[in-house]
Amino acid sequence: MRVIHTLAELREALAGQTNTAFVPTMGNLHEGHLSLVREAARLGGPVVVSIFVNRLQFLPHEDFDQYPRTLARDCELLAPAGCDIVFAPSEAELYPVKQTYKVTPPAGLADLLEGEFRPGFFTGVCTVVMKLFQCVQPAVAVFGQKDYQQLKVIKGMAEQFAMPVQVIGAPTVRADDGLALSSRNGYLGTDERLEAVALSKALQHLADAARDPKQTLAGMEAAAAEELRQRGWAPDYLTLRRRTDLLPPTDAERAAGEPLVALGAARLGATRLIDNLEL
Ligand code: PAF
């Protein structure tokens, strides 16, 4: 496995490749990331994993500075998972001049849920993913379904720009108690870590309630948020959406079996966690 820090070296290493599989990450890797790398490795071509903490997708008060940079440990995990090239550019390498050209995803998708609570987040994500795609020129890119809305936004970008890359989603990996693996779980104290599974439980309760036609959407969502609030969380949203466009389903659509997803984001102490559950 090679660790490459410059775009010139990356281009040279990948010259002539037409079946590269790519997994973009911000590092501080866990089993969830490694499952994406194994998925990429199954596809048969060279596997590139990028490690880059992307300033553009953080709000000023968010954890950009605090985000753990653990390159040496990440590389130890990546080699046995089937990674061939780690692309770990510096900020000066990826953004040699201020990145003023940006990719703005449609407000109807990107300004809701995560986009409502983290304005500009998906512009930052799309901009860096577009740029990383240009650097790596992959045939396939693998993203985690844990970031459900992100996966949808990136798939839309690749389609609408006719990018020659197939974007695929891989299932969320969970700890034994059901907590979705996330780099931010590392911020949790011992008691918080035990409590953290309550987010996926609240989403499960929301999904269960959705099967009851007598329950209103607003009532179910309020109950799920209250369940977490009672336990000391500060929920941003717990909501039931159509899988197709992440908009709320009508009662008729719920009754007709429209494919739905329960999505949640909530703060436990200083840590903001997200999760989702397809119904
Ligand atoms: O999901 C992430 O880790 C990031 O949003 C991504 C896709 C690597 C872009 O910085």
Short mmCIF file of C-alpha atoms and ligand atoms in Angstrom, two decimals:
data_model
loop_
_atom_site.label_atom_id
_atom_site.label_comp_id
_atom_site.label_asym_id
_atom_site.label_seq_id
_atom_site.Cartn_x
_atom_site.Cartn_y
_atom_site.Cartn_z
CA MET A 1 0.00 0.00 0.00
CA ARG A 2 1.30 3.43 -0.94
CA VAL A 3 0.63 6.62 0.96
CA ILE A 4 0.53 9.57 -1.45
CA HIS A 5 0.33 13.22 -0.49
CA THR A 6 0.44 15.04 -3.83
CA LEU A 7 -1.90 15.16 -6.79
CA ALA A 8 0.99 14.77 -9.26
CA GLU A 9 2.11 11.53 -7.61
CA LEU A 10 -1.47 10.25 -7.44
CA ARG A 11 -2.03 10.90 -11.15
CA GLU A 12 1.21 9.11 -11.99
CA ALA A 13 0.28 6.11 -9.81
CA LEU A 14 -3.19 5.82 -11.38
CA ALA A 15 -2.21 6.56 -15.00
CA GLY A 16 -4.12 4.28 -17.39
CA GLN A 17 -6.40 2.83 -14.70
CA THR A 18 -10.03 2.55 -15.72
CA ASN A 19 -11.52 0.54 -12.85
CA THR A 20 -10.40 2.34 -9.72
CA ALA A 21 -12.68 2.02 -6.70
CA PHE A 22 -12.63 5.00 -4.36
CA VAL A 23 -13.59 5.52 -0.73
CA PRO A 24 -13.44 9.16 0.40
CA THR A 25 -13.00 9.64 4.17
CA MET A 26 -11.94 12.22 6.70
CA GLY A 27 -9.78 9.64 8.51
CA ASN A 28 -9.99 8.52 12.15
CA LEU A 29 -11.16 5.28 10.63
CA HIS A 30 -13.35 2.64 12.25
CA GLU A 31 -14.95 -0.63 11.21
CA GLY A 32 -17.63 1.28 9.26
CA HIS A 33 -15.01 2.82 6.95
CA LEU A 34 -13.18 -0.50 6.65
CA SER A 35 -16.39 -2.20 5.49
CA LEU A 36 -16.54 0.37 2.65
CA VAL A 37 -12.93 -0.40 1.74
CA ARG A 38 -13.62 -4.16 1.71
CA GLU A 39 -16.64 -3.51 -0.51
CA ALA A 40 -14.42 -1.47 -2.86
CA ALA A 41 -11.78 -4.21 -2.85
CA ARG A 42 -14.36 -6.80 -3.96
CA LEU A 43 -14.81 -4.87 -7.21
CA GLY A 44 -11.42 -6.00 -8.46
CA GLY A 45 -9.69 -2.74 -9.47
CA PRO A 46 -7.19 -0.70 -7.49
CA VAL A 47 -8.64 0.75 -4.28
CA VAL A 48 -7.92 4.36 -3.35
CA VAL A 49 -8.93 5.78 0.04
CA SER A 50 -8.65 9.51 0.59
CA ILE A 51 -8.07 10.98 4.03
CA PHE A 52 -8.79 14.68 4.14
CA VAL A 53 -10.54 16.72 6.81
CA ASN A 54 -12.45 19.12 4.61
CA ARG A 55 -12.68 22.59 6.13
CA LEU A 56 -15.39 23.60 3.63
CA GLN A 57 -18.01 21.35 5.23
CA PHE A 58 -17.59 22.61 8.80
CA LEU A 59 -19.36 25.62 10.27
CA PRO A 60 -17.13 28.02 12.26
CA HIS A 61 -18.37 26.68 15.63
CA GLU A 62 -18.02 23.00 14.62
CA ASP A 63 -15.26 20.50 15.34
CA PHE A 64 -12.87 21.07 12.40
CA ASP A 65 -9.84 21.77 14.67
CA GLN A 66 -10.77 19.04 17.13
CA TYR A 67 -11.43 16.38 14.44
CA PRO A 68 -8.86 13.62 15.15
CA ARG A 69 -6.02 13.32 12.61
CA THR A 70 -4.73 9.74 12.98
CA LEU A 71 -2.99 9.01 9.68
CA ALA A 72 -0.45 6.43 10.94
CA ARG A 73 -3.13 4.36 12.69
CA ASP A 74 -5.51 4.73 9.74
CA CYS A 75 -2.84 3.35 7.39
CA GLU A 76 -2.28 0.33 9.64
CA LEU A 77 -6.00 -0.45 9.38
CA LEU A 78 -6.27 0.22 5.65
CA ALA A 79 -3.56 -2.12 4.35
CA PRO A 80 -5.22 -5.36 5.54
CA ALA A 81 -8.65 -4.12 4.42
CA GLY A 82 -7.49 -4.12 0.78
CA CYS A 83 -6.51 -0.49 0.17
CA ASP A 84 -3.82 0.02 -2.48
CA ILE A 85 -3.35 3.78 -2.27
CA VAL A 86 -4.02 6.21 0.55
CA PHE A 87 -4.38 9.72 -0.81
CA ALA A 88 -3.77 12.11 2.08
CA PRO A 89 -3.27 15.60 0.66
CA SER A 90 -2.53 18.63 2.82
CA GLU A 91 -4.94 21.55 2.70
CA ALA A 92 -2.41 23.48 0.61
CA GLU A 93 -2.29 20.58 -1.88
CA LEU A 94 -6.05 20.21 -2.32
CA TYR A 95 -6.91 23.89 -1.93
CA PRO A 96 -3.77 25.68 -3.23
CA VAL A 97 -5.88 28.78 -3.76
CA LYS A 98 -9.09 29.67 -1.92
CA GLN A 99 -11.77 27.36 -3.31
CA THR A 100 -14.15 29.93 -4.78
CA TYR A 101 -15.72 27.64 -7.36
CA LYS A 102 -18.22 25.50 -5.47
CA VAL A 103 -20.83 22.87 -6.23
CA THR A 104 -24.21 23.93 -4.85
CA PRO A 105 -26.67 21.06 -4.57
CA PRO A 106 -30.40 21.78 -4.98
CA ALA A 107 -32.00 23.49 -1.98
CA GLY A 108 -34.96 21.12 -2.08
CA LEU A 109 -32.68 18.28 -1.07
CA ALA A 110 -29.68 19.92 0.55
CA ASP A 111 -31.31 22.61 2.71
CA LEU A 112 -33.42 20.21 4.74
CA LEU A 113 -32.49 17.88 7.63
CA GLU A 114 -28.67 18.11 7.92
CA GLY A 115 -28.65 21.14 5.64
CA GLU A 116 -31.09 22.99 7.89
CA PHE A 117 -28.92 22.50 10.97
CA ARG A 118 -25.56 22.71 9.17
CA PRO A 119 -26.08 25.38 6.48
CA GLY A 120 -23.60 25.03 3.64
CA PHE A 121 -22.60 21.52 4.72
CA PHE A 122 -23.59 19.85 1.46
CA THR A 123 -21.97 22.55 -0.66
CA GLY A 124 -18.74 21.78 1.21
CA VAL A 125 -19.22 18.04 0.77
CA CYS A 126 -20.12 18.24 -2.93
CA THR A 127 -17.23 20.59 -3.66
CA VAL A 128 -14.62 18.34 -2.10
CA VAL A 129 -16.13 15.13 -3.49
CA MET A 130 -16.27 16.64 -6.99
CA LYS A 131 -12.63 17.65 -6.61
CA LEU A 132 -11.56 14.26 -5.22
CA PHE A 133 -13.39 12.53 -8.08
CA GLN A 134 -11.38 14.72 -10.49
CA CYS A 135 -8.16 13.71 -8.74
CA VAL A 136 -8.84 9.97 -8.50
CA GLN A 137 -11.12 9.53 -11.56
CA PRO A 138 -12.74 6.42 -10.09
CA ALA A 139 -15.10 4.06 -11.88
CA VAL A 140 -16.88 3.39 -8.59
CA ALA A 141 -17.12 5.33 -5.32
CA VAL A 142 -18.41 3.79 -2.11
CA PHE A 143 -20.15 5.84 0.61
CA GLY A 144 -21.78 4.77 3.87
CA GLN A 145 -25.57 4.69 4.16
CA LYS A 146 -25.19 6.07 7.68
CA ASP A 147 -24.88 9.48 6.01
CA TYR A 148 -28.13 8.85 4.19
CA GLN A 149 -28.74 12.36 2.91
CA GLN A 150 -25.09 12.79 1.90
CA LEU A 151 -25.27 9.62 -0.19
CA LYS A 152 -28.40 10.89 -1.94
CA VAL A 153 -26.89 14.32 -2.61
CA ILE A 154 -23.68 12.82 -4.04
CA LYS A 155 -25.57 10.34 -6.21
CA GLY A 156 -27.61 13.24 -7.60
CA MET A 157 -24.47 15.28 -8.29
CA ALA A 158 -22.78 12.42 -10.13
CA GLU A 159 -25.91 11.81 -12.22
CA GLN A 160 -26.69 15.43 -13.09
CA PHE A 161 -23.09 16.20 -14.05
CA ALA A 162 -22.89 12.92 -16.04
CA MET A 163 -19.80 12.01 -14.06
CA PRO A 164 -18.36 8.68 -15.22
CA VAL A 165 -18.52 7.19 -11.75
CA GLN A 166 -20.97 4.78 -10.18
CA VAL A 167 -21.81 5.89 -6.64
CA ILE A 168 -22.80 3.03 -4.38
CA GLY A 169 -23.99 2.95 -0.79
CA ALA A 170 -22.90 0.37 1.77
CA PRO A 171 -24.81 -0.59 4.92
CA THR A 172 -24.23 1.09 8.28
CA VAL A 173 -22.00 -0.88 10.63
CA ARG A 174 -23.22 -0.95 14.24
CA ALA A 175 -21.63 -1.73 17.59
CA ASP A 176 -23.02 -4.72 19.52
CA ASP A 177 -25.56 -2.52 21.31
CA GLY A 178 -26.82 -1.04 18.02
CA LEU A 179 -25.00 2.31 18.00
CA ALA A 180 -24.04 3.29 14.43
CA LEU A 181 -20.25 3.52 14.17
CA SER A 182 -19.02 7.07 13.69
CA SER A 183 -15.73 8.89 14.18
CA ARG A 184 -17.60 11.27 16.48
CA ASN A 185 -18.45 8.41 18.88
CA GLY A 186 -14.88 8.90 20.08
CA TYR A 187 -15.93 12.22 21.64
CA LEU A 188 -18.37 10.43 23.99
CA GLY A 189 -17.52 9.90 27.66
CA THR A 190 -18.15 6.46 29.22
CA ASP A 191 -21.70 7.21 30.38
CA GLU A 192 -22.51 9.02 27.14
CA ARG A 193 -21.31 6.03 25.15
CA LEU A 194 -23.75 3.79 27.04
CA GLU A 195 -26.55 6.30 26.47
CA ALA A 196 -25.75 6.89 22.77
CA VAL A 197 -27.70 3.86 21.54
CA ALA A 198 -30.90 5.67 22.59
CA LEU A 199 -30.82 7.52 19.23
CA SER A 200 -31.17 4.31 17.19
CA LYS A 201 -33.79 3.06 19.67
CA ALA A 202 -35.84 6.25 19.25
CA LEU A 203 -35.66 5.80 15.46
CA GLN A 204 -36.81 2.20 15.87
CA HIS A 205 -39.77 3.41 17.98
CA LEU A 206 -40.58 5.98 15.32
CA ALA A 207 -40.45 3.28 12.64
CA ASP A 208 -42.72 1.02 14.73
CA ALA A 209 -45.22 3.84 15.29
CA ALA A 210 -45.28 4.56 11.54
CA ARG A 211 -46.98 1.21 10.97
CA ASP A 212 -49.97 2.40 13.03
CA PRO A 213 -52.30 4.31 10.67
CA LYS A 214 -53.98 6.06 13.62
CA GLN A 215 -50.78 7.93 14.51
CA THR A 216 -50.11 11.27 12.85
CA LEU A 217 -46.68 12.07 11.47
CA ALA A 218 -46.35 15.15 13.68
CA GLY A 219 -47.43 13.17 16.77
CA MET A 220 -44.97 10.36 16.16
CA GLU A 221 -42.07 12.71 15.49
CA ALA A 222 -42.81 14.80 18.57
CA ALA A 223 -42.96 11.63 20.71
CA ALA A 224 -39.60 10.41 19.38
CA ALA A 225 -37.94 13.78 20.05
CA GLU A 226 -39.49 13.91 23.53
CA GLU A 227 -38.21 10.40 24.29
CA LEU A 228 -34.66 11.66 23.74
CA ARG A 229 -35.23 15.01 25.45
CA GLN A 230 -36.38 13.17 28.59
CA ARG A 231 -33.06 11.32 28.58
CA GLY A 232 -31.05 14.55 28.41
CA TRP A 233 -30.49 14.80 24.65
CA ALA A 234 -31.02 17.91 22.52
CA PRO A 235 -32.63 16.58 19.32
CA ASP A 236 -32.29 18.52 16.05
CA TYR A 237 -34.77 16.29 14.21
CA LEU A 238 -36.33 12.85 14.36
CA THR A 239 -38.43 12.44 11.30
CA LEU A 240 -40.01 10.06 8.87
CA ARG A 241 -39.35 10.79 5.20
CA ARG A 242 -39.89 9.31 1.76
CA ARG A 243 -36.76 7.50 0.69
CA THR A 244 -36.99 8.93 -2.82
CA ASP A 245 -36.68 12.64 -2.01
CA LEU A 246 -36.48 12.91 1.80
CA LEU A 247 -39.74 14.88 1.93
CA PRO A 248 -42.51 14.03 4.42
CA PRO A 249 -44.96 11.37 3.24
CA THR A 250 -48.68 12.10 3.10
CA ASP A 251 -51.00 9.90 5.18
CA ALA A 252 -52.17 8.29 1.94
CA GLU A 253 -48.59 7.48 0.94
CA ARG A 254 -47.90 5.95 4.35
CA ALA A 255 -51.04 3.84 4.06
CA ALA A 256 -50.09 2.77 0.52
CA GLY A 257 -46.67 1.49 1.66
CA GLU A 258 -44.46 4.26 0.27
CA PRO A 259 -40.81 3.29 1.08
CA LEU A 260 -39.82 5.41 4.07
CA VAL A 261 -36.76 6.15 6.16
CA ALA A 262 -36.56 7.39 9.74
CA LEU A 263 -33.75 9.92 10.15
CA GLY A 264 -32.44 11.51 13.32
CA ALA A 265 -29.82 13.93 14.56
CA ALA A 266 -29.37 14.85 18.19
CA ARG A 267 -26.79 16.22 20.53
CA LEU A 268 -25.67 14.23 23.56
CA GLY A 269 -23.57 16.58 25.67
CA ALA A 270 -21.21 18.24 23.20
CA THR A 271 -21.44 15.46 20.62
CA ARG A 272 -23.84 15.55 17.69
CA LEU A 273 -24.82 12.11 16.38
CA ILE A 274 -26.88 11.10 13.35
CA ASP A 275 -28.49 7.84 12.35
CA ASN A 276 -31.22 6.46 10.12
CA LEU A 277 -33.35 3.39 9.63
CA GLU A 278 -35.11 2.32 6.46
CA LEU A 279 -38.63 0.96 7.07
O1 PAF B 1 -18.54 11.36 4.95
C1 PAF B 1 -17.42 11.93 5.05
O2 PAF B 1 -16.51 11.45 5.74
C2 PAF B 1 -17.19 13.23 4.32
O3 PAF B 1 -18.34 13.99 4.27
C3 PAF B 1 -16.59 13.04 2.92
C4 PAF B 1 -17.56 12.31 2.00
C5 PAF B 1 -15.29 12.26 3.01
C6 PAF B 1 -16.30 14.40 2.28
O4 PAF B 1 -15.39 15.12 3.04
#
